[in-house]
Amino acid sequence: MPNRRKLLLALSLVPFAMSAQTAAPTPRDLVILHDQVRVREITSRKFTQTDLHGWLAPMVRAGVVSTEQAGLSGEGRPITLYTYGTGPTRVLLWSQMHGDEPTATMALVDLMTLFHRSPDHPLVKLVRERLTLLMMPMLNPDGAERFIRRTAQRIDMNRDALALETPEARTLKTVRDRFEPAFGFNLHDQDPRYTVGTTRRLTAIALLAPPVDETRADNEVRTRAKHVAAGIATTLGELIPGTIAKWDDTFEPRAFGDNIQRWGTSTVLIESGGWPGDNQKMHLRAMNFVALLDAFRRIADGSWSTTDLAAYESLAFNMRLGCDLLITNARIRPSQKAPAARVDVAFNIDEITDNGDSPTIRVTVVDIGDLRTYAGYEIHDAGGAEVDSLVVKVDKVLTPEQLKSLIPRK
Ligand SMILES: [Zn+2]
């Protein structure tokens, strides 16, 4: 591997010719670029606003990005707007309105690091000259502090776009209305246990150009967003083929994505799901970096408008057919009267974090039966062995030790 890596790095030194649309960097080029600039200090997806400020300090100090305090969180933490570029097209990006969804925040740090470290990179110049990026990483710093979804007021701020009861929601709406950006990116993490339709592939990234009303009919604003999403699906499709899904397109009248689309900013939702063996989501952090940088390029050079919408429209919707652990080919006999059955058993393993307490592990049995349609992050073949029917019941919460006892020894 080291040789191959050296070769990749050598190749990356060849500058991209950005004057013509045909010379756009390939998705692989962007992965290499990310590996060169990513902030190496970020190794865990659990971090606080203090960590974030530390990582962004070099860019702020050097004046690479300009900052302003756009608002304050419920508990008085600053919500900062970071601006890069002086171009005519305004692009608004916000991440981590759910405090436990940090993947895109890491990618935004990496993007700002790229702007700092490689100001002469053709792609960086293109972005700077044609776009004004308005970035609000970690919109919900109080939730991030506890690594929970909701704000300090216990409200899901993504259901507060109309009521505006939270200062975080008011801050986002105020910035949106003040700049009226042409494009918006609504950056989240989804349950990693979604699958791409019935393909039995776990969803790595889900995309959505949110609808503007119950009819889900397209208007011009949404169609533009679909083109941008199609560009992302095309680019990421080369890197992580078959693992990109579409998020549920039901209109949610209280959500920000739907409303910001309705208010006139072409908005794309990017949901980071899961990747086997990557609990800290570092691979998906790289995919976010690639998706966003490539989208900036398409918006900046105008090529977004010529992307084939089919790349987006043909994506399968997320389905709930994934689990953390699957035991296949087991036998269960819960009752003396009923015959034994051959079954698969699906488990989810959650880390429960509540108000800053140390996290606890909760194992739940989610399904029993013929689970051939399921995908699992971990799969064990029981080889026909009988499982303890007192433990294996749907919705039963198990101790980690009980789960361990069910896993067949090799
Ligand atoms: Zn979310």
mmCIF file of C-alpha atoms and ligand atoms in Angstrom:
data_model
loop_
_atom_site.group_PDB
_atom_site.id
_atom_site.type_symbol
_atom_site.label_atom_id
_atom_site.label_comp_id
_atom_site.label_asym_id
_atom_site.label_seq_id
_atom_site.Cartn_x
_atom_site.Cartn_y
_atom_site.Cartn_z
ATOM 1 C CA MET A 1 0.000 0.000 0.000
ATOM 2 C CA PRO A 2 2.704 2.604 0.758
ATOM 3 C CA ASN A 3 3.870 2.583 -2.854
ATOM 4 C CA ARG A 4 0.401 3.040 -4.177
ATOM 5 C CA ARG A 5 -0.121 5.880 -1.747
ATOM 6 C CA LYS A 6 3.055 7.583 -2.864
ATOM 7 C CA LEU A 7 1.950 7.318 -6.443
ATOM 8 C CA LEU A 8 -1.418 8.866 -5.638
ATOM 9 C CA LEU A 9 0.246 11.755 -3.852
ATOM 10 C CA ALA A 10 2.606 12.301 -6.760
ATOM 11 C CA LEU A 11 -0.282 12.377 -9.175
ATOM 12 C CA SER A 12 -2.047 14.946 -7.044
ATOM 13 C CA LEU A 13 0.757 17.425 -7.593
ATOM 14 C CA VAL A 14 -0.314 17.783 -11.205
ATOM 15 C CA PRO A 15 -2.372 20.966 -11.110
ATOM 16 C CA PHE A 16 -5.944 20.860 -12.359
ATOM 17 C CA ALA A 17 -6.713 23.094 -15.299
ATOM 18 C CA MET A 18 -9.907 24.745 -14.189
ATOM 19 C CA SER A 19 -10.427 27.092 -17.116
ATOM 20 C CA ALA A 20 -12.424 24.555 -19.058
ATOM 21 C CA GLN A 21 -15.300 22.560 -17.615
ATOM 22 C CA THR A 22 -13.864 19.425 -19.157
ATOM 23 C CA ALA A 23 -10.799 19.562 -16.915
ATOM 24 C CA ALA A 24 -12.706 19.305 -13.645
ATOM 25 C CA PRO A 25 -10.885 17.261 -11.013
ATOM 26 C CA THR A 26 -12.021 13.682 -10.805
ATOM 27 C CA PRO A 27 -13.678 12.362 -7.645
ATOM 28 C CA ARG A 28 -10.410 10.523 -6.879
ATOM 29 C CA ASP A 29 -8.474 13.800 -7.164
ATOM 30 C CA LEU A 30 -10.793 15.275 -4.557
ATOM 31 C CA VAL A 31 -10.286 12.340 -2.189
ATOM 32 C CA ILE A 32 -6.518 12.816 -2.457
ATOM 33 C CA LEU A 33 -6.915 16.533 -1.897
ATOM 34 C CA HIS A 34 -8.954 15.830 1.235
ATOM 35 C CA ASP A 35 -6.307 13.484 2.549
ATOM 36 C CA GLN A 36 -3.697 16.196 2.059
ATOM 37 C CA VAL A 37 -5.536 18.947 3.896
ATOM 38 C CA ARG A 38 -7.802 17.239 6.437
ATOM 39 C CA VAL A 39 -7.268 18.302 10.032
ATOM 40 C CA ARG A 40 -5.468 15.319 11.487
ATOM 41 C CA GLU A 41 -6.336 16.253 15.022
ATOM 42 C CA ILE A 42 -9.962 15.292 14.368
ATOM 43 C CA THR A 43 -10.140 11.587 15.047
ATOM 44 C CA SER A 44 -13.427 11.279 16.930
ATOM 45 C CA ARG A 45 -16.919 12.344 15.955
ATOM 46 C CA LYS A 46 -17.546 13.495 19.491
ATOM 47 C CA PHE A 47 -16.315 17.025 19.941
ATOM 48 C CA THR A 48 -17.519 20.274 21.443
ATOM 49 C CA GLN A 49 -17.724 23.853 20.270
ATOM 50 C CA THR A 50 -14.437 24.554 22.078
ATOM 51 C CA ASP A 51 -12.754 21.893 19.928
ATOM 52 C CA LEU A 52 -14.347 23.346 16.799
ATOM 53 C CA HIS A 53 -13.186 26.868 17.617
ATOM 54 C CA GLY A 54 -9.664 25.541 18.150
ATOM 55 C CA TRP A 55 -9.608 23.866 14.740
ATOM 56 C CA LEU A 56 -10.953 26.969 12.987
ATOM 57 C CA ALA A 57 -8.706 29.418 14.847
ATOM 58 C CA PRO A 58 -5.884 29.383 12.249
ATOM 59 C CA MET A 59 -8.272 30.359 9.445
ATOM 60 C CA VAL A 60 -9.907 33.058 11.545
ATOM 61 C CA ARG A 61 -6.561 34.476 12.712
ATOM 62 C CA ALA A 62 -5.189 34.548 9.165
ATOM 63 C CA GLY A 63 -8.318 36.271 7.898
ATOM 64 C CA VAL A 64 -9.013 33.484 5.412
ATOM 65 C CA VAL A 65 -12.617 33.428 6.541
ATOM 66 C CA SER A 66 -14.412 36.387 8.010
ATOM 67 C CA THR A 67 -16.563 35.756 11.055
ATOM 68 C CA GLU A 68 -19.506 37.312 12.743
ATOM 69 C CA GLN A 69 -21.614 36.248 15.662
ATOM 70 C CA ALA A 70 -24.921 35.485 14.008
ATOM 71 C CA GLY A 71 -26.680 34.595 17.246
ATOM 72 C CA LEU A 72 -26.501 32.857 20.583
ATOM 73 C CA SER A 73 -27.662 29.371 21.524
ATOM 74 C CA GLY A 74 -30.178 28.790 24.300
ATOM 75 C CA GLU A 75 -27.353 28.482 26.801
ATOM 76 C CA GLY A 76 -25.507 31.493 25.432
ATOM 77 C CA ARG A 77 -22.917 29.847 23.214
ATOM 78 C CA PRO A 78 -22.059 31.902 20.127
ATOM 79 C CA ILE A 79 -23.360 30.766 16.751
ATOM 80 C CA THR A 80 -20.801 31.944 14.248
ATOM 81 C CA LEU A 81 -21.187 32.655 10.567
ATOM 82 C CA TYR A 82 -17.965 31.997 8.624
ATOM 83 C CA THR A 83 -17.759 33.640 5.214
ATOM 84 C CA TYR A 84 -15.372 32.758 2.396
ATOM 85 C CA GLY A 85 -15.143 34.237 -1.087
ATOM 86 C CA THR A 86 -16.374 37.399 -2.736
ATOM 87 C CA GLY A 87 -18.286 35.983 -5.670
ATOM 88 C CA PRO A 88 -21.776 36.955 -6.754
ATOM 89 C CA THR A 89 -23.426 33.593 -6.025
ATOM 90 C CA ARG A 90 -24.218 33.095 -2.359
ATOM 91 C CA VAL A 91 -24.226 29.555 -0.951
ATOM 92 C CA LEU A 92 -25.411 28.888 2.612
ATOM 93 C CA LEU A 93 -24.279 25.763 4.485
ATOM 94 C CA TRP A 94 -25.397 24.747 7.961
ATOM 95 C CA SER A 95 -24.454 21.641 9.910
ATOM 96 C CA GLN A 96 -25.208 19.924 13.195
ATOM 97 C CA MET A 97 -28.577 21.501 13.952
ATOM 98 C CA HIS A 98 -28.888 18.100 15.595
ATOM 99 C CA GLY A 99 -26.090 18.049 18.151
ATOM 100 C CA ASP A 100 -25.241 14.386 17.632
ATOM 101 C CA GLU A 101 -24.814 14.698 13.840
ATOM 102 C CA PRO A 102 -21.272 16.011 13.412
ATOM 103 C CA THR A 103 -19.957 14.442 10.179
ATOM 104 C CA ALA A 104 -20.450 17.473 7.941
ATOM 105 C CA THR A 105 -19.056 19.811 10.596
ATOM 106 C CA MET A 106 -15.751 17.967 10.266
ATOM 107 C CA ALA A 107 -15.921 18.351 6.472
ATOM 108 C CA LEU A 108 -16.545 22.099 6.781
ATOM 109 C CA VAL A 109 -13.431 22.396 8.959
ATOM 110 C CA ASP A 110 -11.473 20.517 6.289
ATOM 111 C CA LEU A 111 -12.850 22.772 3.530
ATOM 112 C CA MET A 112 -11.845 25.928 5.395
ATOM 113 C CA THR A 113 -8.426 24.367 5.978
ATOM 114 C CA LEU A 114 -8.140 23.788 2.224
ATOM 115 C CA PHE A 115 -9.001 27.456 1.579
ATOM 116 C CA HIS A 116 -6.294 28.440 4.049
ATOM 117 C CA ARG A 117 -3.555 26.087 2.937
ATOM 118 C CA SER A 118 -4.086 26.083 -0.827
ATOM 119 C CA PRO A 119 -5.314 29.554 -1.827
ATOM 120 C CA ASP A 120 -3.805 29.154 -5.300
ATOM 121 C CA HIS A 121 -5.391 25.823 -6.052
ATOM 122 C CA PRO A 122 -7.487 26.398 -9.201
ATOM 123 C CA LEU A 123 -10.571 24.998 -7.534
ATOM 124 C CA VAL A 124 -10.138 27.204 -4.479
ATOM 125 C CA LYS A 125 -9.662 30.257 -6.689
ATOM 126 C CA LEU A 126 -12.757 29.404 -8.678
ATOM 127 C CA VAL A 127 -14.818 29.088 -5.495
ATOM 128 C CA ARG A 128 -13.421 32.302 -4.036
ATOM 129 C CA GLU A 129 -14.001 34.376 -7.149
ATOM 130 C CA ARG A 130 -17.438 33.134 -8.146
ATOM 131 C CA LEU A 131 -19.079 32.188 -4.856
ATOM 132 C CA THR A 132 -19.629 33.615 -1.411
ATOM 133 C CA LEU A 133 -19.808 30.697 0.992
ATOM 134 C CA LEU A 134 -21.790 31.373 4.161
ATOM 135 C CA MET A 135 -20.987 28.566 6.593
ATOM 136 C CA MET A 136 -22.640 27.852 9.935
ATOM 137 C CA PRO A 137 -21.037 24.737 11.364
ATOM 138 C CA MET A 138 -22.536 23.359 14.582
ATOM 139 C CA LEU A 139 -25.762 25.310 14.658
ATOM 140 C CA ASN A 140 -26.771 23.578 17.896
ATOM 141 C CA PRO A 141 -23.687 23.845 20.133
ATOM 142 C CA ASP A 142 -25.688 23.061 23.309
ATOM 143 C CA GLY A 143 -26.816 19.735 21.853
ATOM 144 C CA ALA A 144 -23.282 19.071 20.592
ATOM 145 C CA GLU A 145 -21.927 19.629 24.106
ATOM 146 C CA ARG A 146 -24.072 16.686 25.316
ATOM 147 C CA PHE A 147 -23.976 14.824 21.991
ATOM 148 C CA ILE A 148 -27.770 14.821 21.770
ATOM 149 C CA ARG A 149 -30.162 15.722 18.973
ATOM 150 C CA ARG A 150 -32.155 18.473 20.627
ATOM 151 C CA THR A 151 -31.369 21.973 21.805
ATOM 152 C CA ALA A 152 -31.050 23.017 25.454
ATOM 153 C CA GLN A 153 -34.791 23.801 25.368
ATOM 154 C CA ARG A 154 -35.406 20.119 24.489
ATOM 155 C CA ILE A 155 -36.722 21.143 21.093
ATOM 156 C CA ASP A 156 -35.841 19.534 17.782
ATOM 157 C CA MET A 157 -34.893 22.721 15.976
ATOM 158 C CA ASN A 158 -35.567 21.055 12.638
ATOM 159 C CA ARG A 159 -39.264 21.189 13.570
ATOM 160 C CA ASP A 160 -39.006 24.835 14.581
ATOM 161 C CA ALA A 161 -38.648 26.585 11.223
ATOM 162 C CA LEU A 162 -42.122 28.142 11.533
ATOM 163 C CA ALA A 163 -42.666 28.515 15.284
ATOM 164 C CA LEU A 164 -39.120 29.859 15.795
ATOM 165 C CA GLU A 165 -39.181 29.166 19.537
ATOM 166 C CA THR A 166 -35.459 28.396 19.636
ATOM 167 C CA PRO A 167 -32.775 31.068 19.275
ATOM 168 C CA GLU A 168 -30.894 28.621 17.006
ATOM 169 C CA ALA A 169 -33.800 28.467 14.539
ATOM 170 C CA ARG A 170 -34.226 32.235 14.619
ATOM 171 C CA THR A 171 -30.517 32.630 13.876
ATOM 172 C CA LEU A 172 -30.659 30.358 10.834
ATOM 173 C CA LYS A 173 -33.795 32.049 9.491
ATOM 174 C CA THR A 174 -32.331 35.522 10.015
ATOM 175 C CA VAL A 175 -29.161 34.637 8.115
ATOM 176 C CA ARG A 176 -31.179 33.006 5.301
ATOM 177 C CA ASP A 177 -33.440 36.035 4.953
ATOM 178 C CA ARG A 178 -30.600 38.530 5.129
ATOM 179 C CA PHE A 179 -28.455 36.968 2.390
ATOM 180 C CA GLU A 180 -31.140 35.222 0.317
ATOM 181 C CA PRO A 181 -28.597 32.676 -0.913
ATOM 182 C CA ALA A 182 -29.154 31.026 -4.269
ATOM 183 C CA PHE A 183 -28.120 27.615 -2.963
ATOM 184 C CA GLY A 184 -28.273 25.927 0.428
ATOM 185 C CA PHE A 185 -26.857 22.753 1.965
ATOM 186 C CA ASN A 186 -28.656 21.228 4.941
ATOM 187 C CA LEU A 187 -26.135 18.877 6.526
ATOM 188 C CA HIS A 188 -27.135 15.989 8.787
ATOM 189 C CA ASP A 189 -26.363 12.420 9.889
ATOM 190 C CA GLN A 190 -29.050 9.773 9.543
ATOM 191 C CA ASP A 191 -29.545 6.461 11.308
ATOM 192 C CA PRO A 192 -26.713 4.321 9.891
ATOM 193 C CA ARG A 193 -29.127 1.368 9.665
ATOM 194 C CA TYR A 194 -30.952 2.526 6.585
ATOM 195 C CA THR A 195 -30.457 0.534 3.409
ATOM 196 C CA VAL A 196 -30.570 1.660 -0.215
ATOM 197 C CA GLY A 197 -34.057 0.409 -1.015
ATOM 198 C CA THR A 198 -34.122 -3.386 -0.986
ATOM 199 C CA THR A 199 -30.546 -3.771 -2.241
ATOM 200 C CA ARG A 200 -29.247 -4.977 1.158
ATOM 201 C CA ARG A 201 -26.598 -2.292 0.906
ATOM 202 C CA LEU A 202 -26.316 0.056 3.883
ATOM 203 C CA THR A 203 -26.803 3.708 2.970
ATOM 204 C CA ALA A 204 -23.607 5.739 3.144
ATOM 205 C CA ILE A 205 -25.097 9.024 1.960
ATOM 206 C CA ALA A 206 -28.724 10.013 1.397
ATOM 207 C CA LEU A 207 -29.703 13.046 -0.649
ATOM 208 C CA LEU A 208 -32.888 15.030 -0.977
ATOM 209 C CA ALA A 209 -34.041 18.114 -2.776
ATOM 210 C CA PRO A 210 -36.840 18.765 -0.272
ATOM 211 C CA PRO A 211 -40.357 19.433 -1.593
ATOM 212 C CA VAL A 212 -41.994 22.822 -1.158
ATOM 213 C CA ASP A 213 -45.507 21.548 -0.426
ATOM 214 C CA GLU A 214 -47.611 18.419 0.064
ATOM 215 C CA THR A 215 -48.003 17.848 -3.683
ATOM 216 C CA ARG A 216 -44.217 17.387 -4.030
ATOM 217 C CA ALA A 217 -44.458 19.175 -7.383
ATOM 218 C CA ASP A 218 -41.272 20.766 -8.663
ATOM 219 C CA ASN A 219 -40.843 24.480 -8.980
ATOM 220 C CA GLU A 220 -37.801 26.224 -10.418
ATOM 221 C CA VAL A 221 -36.075 26.459 -7.035
ATOM 222 C CA ARG A 222 -36.436 22.762 -6.315
ATOM 223 C CA THR A 223 -35.434 21.742 -9.828
ATOM 224 C CA ARG A 224 -32.181 23.648 -9.410
ATOM 225 C CA ALA A 225 -31.601 21.781 -6.145
ATOM 226 C CA LYS A 226 -32.288 18.471 -7.899
ATOM 227 C CA HIS A 227 -29.617 19.311 -10.461
ATOM 228 C CA VAL A 228 -27.103 19.974 -7.688
ATOM 229 C CA ALA A 229 -28.096 16.718 -5.961
ATOM 230 C CA ALA A 230 -27.694 14.887 -9.272
ATOM 231 C CA GLY A 231 -24.148 16.242 -9.529
ATOM 232 C CA ILE A 232 -23.356 14.955 -6.041
ATOM 233 C CA ALA A 233 -24.922 11.560 -6.813
ATOM 234 C CA THR A 234 -22.813 11.305 -9.974
ATOM 235 C CA THR A 235 -19.564 12.245 -8.270
ATOM 236 C CA LEU A 236 -20.027 10.144 -5.145
ATOM 237 C CA GLY A 237 -21.391 7.339 -7.299
ATOM 238 C CA GLU A 238 -17.868 6.856 -8.652
ATOM 239 C CA LEU A 239 -16.421 6.518 -5.150
ATOM 240 C CA ILE A 240 -19.109 4.676 -3.195
ATOM 241 C CA PRO A 241 -21.309 3.110 -5.884
ATOM 242 C CA GLY A 242 -24.602 1.595 -4.801
ATOM 243 C CA THR A 243 -24.556 3.138 -1.323
ATOM 244 C CA ILE A 244 -26.331 6.427 -2.105
ATOM 245 C CA ALA A 245 -30.047 6.671 -1.377
ATOM 246 C CA LYS A 246 -32.781 9.267 -1.453
ATOM 247 C CA TRP A 247 -34.231 10.595 1.796
ATOM 248 C CA ASP A 248 -37.999 10.429 2.330
ATOM 249 C CA ASP A 249 -39.552 13.176 0.204
ATOM 250 C CA THR A 250 -42.704 13.668 2.267
ATOM 251 C CA PHE A 251 -43.258 17.376 2.887
ATOM 252 C CA GLU A 252 -42.547 18.326 6.515
ATOM 253 C CA PRO A 253 -44.116 21.755 7.054
ATOM 254 C CA ARG A 254 -41.976 22.504 10.140
ATOM 255 C CA ALA A 255 -38.549 21.491 8.808
ATOM 256 C CA PHE A 256 -35.853 23.862 7.633
ATOM 257 C CA GLY A 257 -34.924 22.100 4.402
ATOM 258 C CA ASP A 258 -38.480 22.193 3.102
ATOM 259 C CA ASN A 259 -39.016 25.791 4.190
ATOM 260 C CA ILE A 260 -35.720 27.176 2.965
ATOM 261 C CA GLN A 261 -36.533 25.600 -0.404
ATOM 262 C CA ARG A 262 -39.970 27.237 -0.183
ATOM 263 C CA TRP A 263 -38.410 30.589 0.713
ATOM 264 C CA GLY A 264 -36.427 30.523 -2.540
ATOM 265 C CA THR A 265 -33.000 29.010 -1.775
ATOM 266 C CA SER A 266 -32.299 25.856 -3.805
ATOM 267 C CA THR A 267 -31.548 23.440 -0.997
ATOM 268 C CA VAL A 268 -29.989 19.997 -0.900
ATOM 269 C CA LEU A 269 -30.148 17.777 2.164
ATOM 270 C CA ILE A 270 -27.072 15.596 2.672
ATOM 271 C CA GLU A 271 -27.465 12.858 5.282
ATOM 272 C CA SER A 272 -24.395 10.886 6.315
ATOM 273 C CA GLY A 273 -25.357 7.319 7.153
ATOM 274 C CA GLY A 274 -22.898 4.561 7.936
ATOM 275 C CA TRP A 275 -19.860 2.794 6.589
ATOM 276 C CA PRO A 276 -18.749 -0.630 7.824
ATOM 277 C CA GLY A 277 -15.833 -0.482 10.230
ATOM 278 C CA ASP A 278 -15.934 3.314 10.408
ATOM 279 C CA ASN A 279 -17.678 4.209 13.661
ATOM 280 C CA GLN A 280 -16.062 7.633 13.752
ATOM 281 C CA LYS A 281 -17.339 8.355 10.223
ATOM 282 C CA MET A 282 -14.006 9.518 8.876
ATOM 283 C CA HIS A 283 -14.713 8.044 5.451
ATOM 284 C CA LEU A 284 -18.059 9.797 5.261
ATOM 285 C CA ARG A 285 -16.373 13.005 6.415
ATOM 286 C CA ALA A 286 -14.164 12.675 3.310
ATOM 287 C CA MET A 287 -17.232 11.967 1.159
ATOM 288 C CA ASN A 288 -18.891 15.143 2.493
ATOM 289 C CA PHE A 289 -15.791 17.135 1.616
ATOM 290 C CA VAL A 290 -15.802 15.708 -1.918
ATOM 291 C CA ALA A 291 -19.556 16.188 -2.357
ATOM 292 C CA LEU A 292 -19.483 19.807 -1.238
ATOM 293 C CA LEU A 293 -16.331 20.837 -3.066
ATOM 294 C CA ASP A 294 -17.584 19.242 -6.257
ATOM 295 C CA ALA A 295 -20.968 20.929 -5.824
ATOM 296 C CA PHE A 296 -19.227 24.290 -5.338
ATOM 297 C CA ARG A 297 -17.329 23.705 -8.579
ATOM 298 C CA ARG A 298 -20.516 22.874 -10.482
ATOM 299 C CA ILE A 299 -22.300 25.927 -9.065
ATOM 300 C CA ALA A 300 -19.296 28.173 -9.753
ATOM 301 C CA ASP A 301 -18.720 27.110 -13.358
ATOM 302 C CA GLY A 302 -22.417 26.741 -14.152
ATOM 303 C CA SER A 303 -22.181 23.066 -15.023
ATOM 304 C CA TRP A 304 -24.744 22.221 -12.321
ATOM 305 C CA SER A 305 -27.490 23.120 -14.793
ATOM 306 C CA THR A 306 -26.495 20.421 -17.269
ATOM 307 C CA THR A 307 -26.324 17.472 -14.865
ATOM 308 C CA ASP A 308 -28.607 14.608 -15.780
ATOM 309 C CA LEU A 309 -31.508 14.682 -13.314
ATOM 310 C CA ALA A 310 -31.828 10.918 -13.664
ATOM 311 C CA ALA A 311 -28.738 10.518 -11.460
ATOM 312 C CA TYR A 312 -30.863 11.913 -8.630
ATOM 313 C CA GLU A 313 -34.348 10.758 -9.595
ATOM 314 C CA SER A 314 -33.215 7.143 -10.019
ATOM 315 C CA LEU A 315 -31.843 6.846 -6.484
ATOM 316 C CA ALA A 316 -33.744 4.324 -4.352
ATOM 317 C CA PHE A 317 -35.325 5.604 -1.177
ATOM 318 C CA ASN A 318 -33.890 4.750 2.228
ATOM 319 C CA MET A 319 -35.491 1.668 3.741
ATOM 320 C CA ARG A 320 -35.287 0.405 7.321
ATOM 321 C CA LEU A 321 -33.706 -2.939 6.510
ATOM 322 C CA GLY A 322 -30.380 -2.557 8.240
ATOM 323 C CA CYS A 323 -29.240 -3.620 11.684
ATOM 324 C CA ASP A 324 -26.049 -3.572 13.697
ATOM 325 C CA LEU A 325 -25.740 -7.304 14.173
ATOM 326 C CA LEU A 326 -27.404 -10.232 12.484
ATOM 327 C CA ILE A 327 -27.312 -13.846 13.617
ATOM 328 C CA THR A 328 -28.366 -16.077 10.746
ATOM 329 C CA ASN A 329 -29.305 -19.731 10.583
ATOM 330 C CA ALA A 330 -30.325 -20.141 14.214
ATOM 331 C CA ARG A 331 -33.048 -22.315 15.767
ATOM 332 C CA ILE A 332 -35.625 -21.097 18.241
ATOM 333 C CA ARG A 333 -38.195 -22.990 20.306
ATOM 334 C CA PRO A 334 -40.050 -20.598 22.594
ATOM 335 C CA SER A 335 -42.857 -23.008 23.565
ATOM 336 C CA GLN A 336 -43.177 -26.705 24.247
ATOM 337 C CA LYS A 337 -46.360 -26.782 22.139
ATOM 338 C CA ALA A 338 -45.089 -24.924 19.063
ATOM 339 C CA PRO A 339 -42.501 -26.514 16.808
ATOM 340 C CA ALA A 340 -38.972 -25.170 16.677
ATOM 341 C CA ALA A 341 -38.217 -22.806 13.789
ATOM 342 C CA ARG A 342 -35.189 -21.858 11.767
ATOM 343 C CA VAL A 343 -34.688 -18.103 12.151
ATOM 344 C CA ASP A 344 -32.377 -15.161 11.713
ATOM 345 C CA VAL A 345 -32.219 -12.587 14.527
ATOM 346 C CA ALA A 346 -31.462 -8.873 14.092
ATOM 347 C CA PHE A 347 -30.067 -6.672 16.872
ATOM 348 C CA ASN A 348 -29.415 -2.974 17.193
ATOM 349 C CA ILE A 349 -26.733 -1.673 19.496
ATOM 350 C CA ASP A 350 -27.235 1.906 20.643
ATOM 351 C CA GLU A 351 -25.058 4.161 22.678
ATOM 352 C CA ILE A 352 -27.406 6.117 24.908
ATOM 353 C CA THR A 353 -26.109 9.521 25.942
ATOM 354 C CA ASP A 354 -28.261 11.633 28.195
ATOM 355 C CA ASN A 355 -27.407 15.084 29.508
ATOM 356 C CA GLY A 356 -23.697 14.576 29.616
ATOM 357 C CA ASP A 357 -23.816 11.323 31.598
ATOM 358 C CA SER A 358 -21.375 8.697 30.419
ATOM 359 C CA PRO A 359 -22.933 6.703 27.584
ATOM 360 C CA THR A 360 -24.510 3.302 28.155
ATOM 361 C CA ILE A 361 -24.854 0.503 25.601
ATOM 362 C CA ARG A 362 -28.357 -0.741 24.845
ATOM 363 C CA VAL A 363 -28.844 -3.907 22.820
ATOM 364 C CA THR A 364 -32.321 -4.486 21.370
ATOM 365 C CA VAL A 365 -33.749 -7.433 19.453
ATOM 366 C CA VAL A 366 -35.402 -5.801 16.441
ATOM 367 C CA ASP A 367 -36.625 -8.757 14.395
ATOM 368 C CA ILE A 368 -36.802 -12.554 14.310
ATOM 369 C CA GLY A 369 -37.598 -14.739 11.297
ATOM 370 C CA ASP A 370 -36.533 -14.934 7.675
ATOM 371 C CA LEU A 371 -34.324 -11.820 7.516
ATOM 372 C CA ARG A 372 -32.772 -12.407 4.122
ATOM 373 C CA THR A 373 -33.813 -8.890 3.110
ATOM 374 C CA TYR A 374 -31.703 -7.367 5.915
ATOM 375 C CA ALA A 375 -28.231 -5.918 5.826
ATOM 376 C CA GLY A 376 -26.062 -5.969 8.947
ATOM 377 C CA TYR A 377 -22.843 -4.269 9.946
ATOM 378 C CA GLU A 378 -21.818 -7.550 11.576
ATOM 379 C CA ILE A 379 -23.146 -10.989 10.559
ATOM 380 C CA HIS A 380 -22.663 -14.329 12.330
ATOM 381 C CA ASP A 381 -23.835 -17.744 11.111
ATOM 382 C CA ALA A 382 -25.175 -19.786 14.021
ATOM 383 C CA GLY A 383 -24.850 -23.003 12.026
ATOM 384 C CA GLY A 384 -28.281 -24.216 13.137
ATOM 385 C CA ALA A 385 -27.595 -23.817 16.863
ATOM 386 C CA GLU A 386 -30.499 -23.061 19.176
ATOM 387 C CA VAL A 387 -30.718 -19.574 20.718
ATOM 388 C CA ASP A 388 -32.041 -18.906 24.217
ATOM 389 C CA SER A 389 -35.735 -18.188 23.694
ATOM 390 C CA LEU A 390 -35.962 -16.372 27.013
ATOM 391 C CA VAL A 391 -33.530 -13.792 25.692
ATOM 392 C CA VAL A 392 -34.491 -13.649 22.023
ATOM 393 C CA LYS A 393 -37.811 -11.764 22.003
ATOM 394 C CA VAL A 394 -38.682 -8.866 19.722
ATOM 395 C CA ASP A 395 -38.132 -5.480 21.412
ATOM 396 C CA LYS A 396 -36.370 -7.105 24.374
ATOM 397 C CA VAL A 397 -33.445 -5.115 25.717
ATOM 398 C CA LEU A 398 -30.398 -7.282 26.372
ATOM 399 C CA THR A 399 -27.237 -6.725 28.304
ATOM 400 C CA PRO A 400 -24.053 -6.737 26.209
ATOM 401 C CA GLU A 401 -23.163 -9.995 28.032
ATOM 402 C CA GLN A 402 -26.413 -11.639 26.926
ATOM 403 C CA LEU A 403 -25.707 -10.629 23.340
ATOM 404 C CA LYS A 404 -22.196 -12.003 23.616
ATOM 405 C CA SER A 405 -23.559 -15.344 24.786
ATOM 406 C CA LEU A 406 -25.742 -15.549 21.657
ATOM 407 C CA ILE A 407 -22.895 -14.998 19.206
ATOM 408 C CA PRO A 408 -21.665 -18.369 17.953
ATOM 409 C CA ARG A 409 -18.054 -19.152 18.733
ATOM 410 C CA LYS A 410 -15.854 -19.774 15.732
HETATM 411 ZN ZN ZN B 1 -30.524 15.638 11.567
#
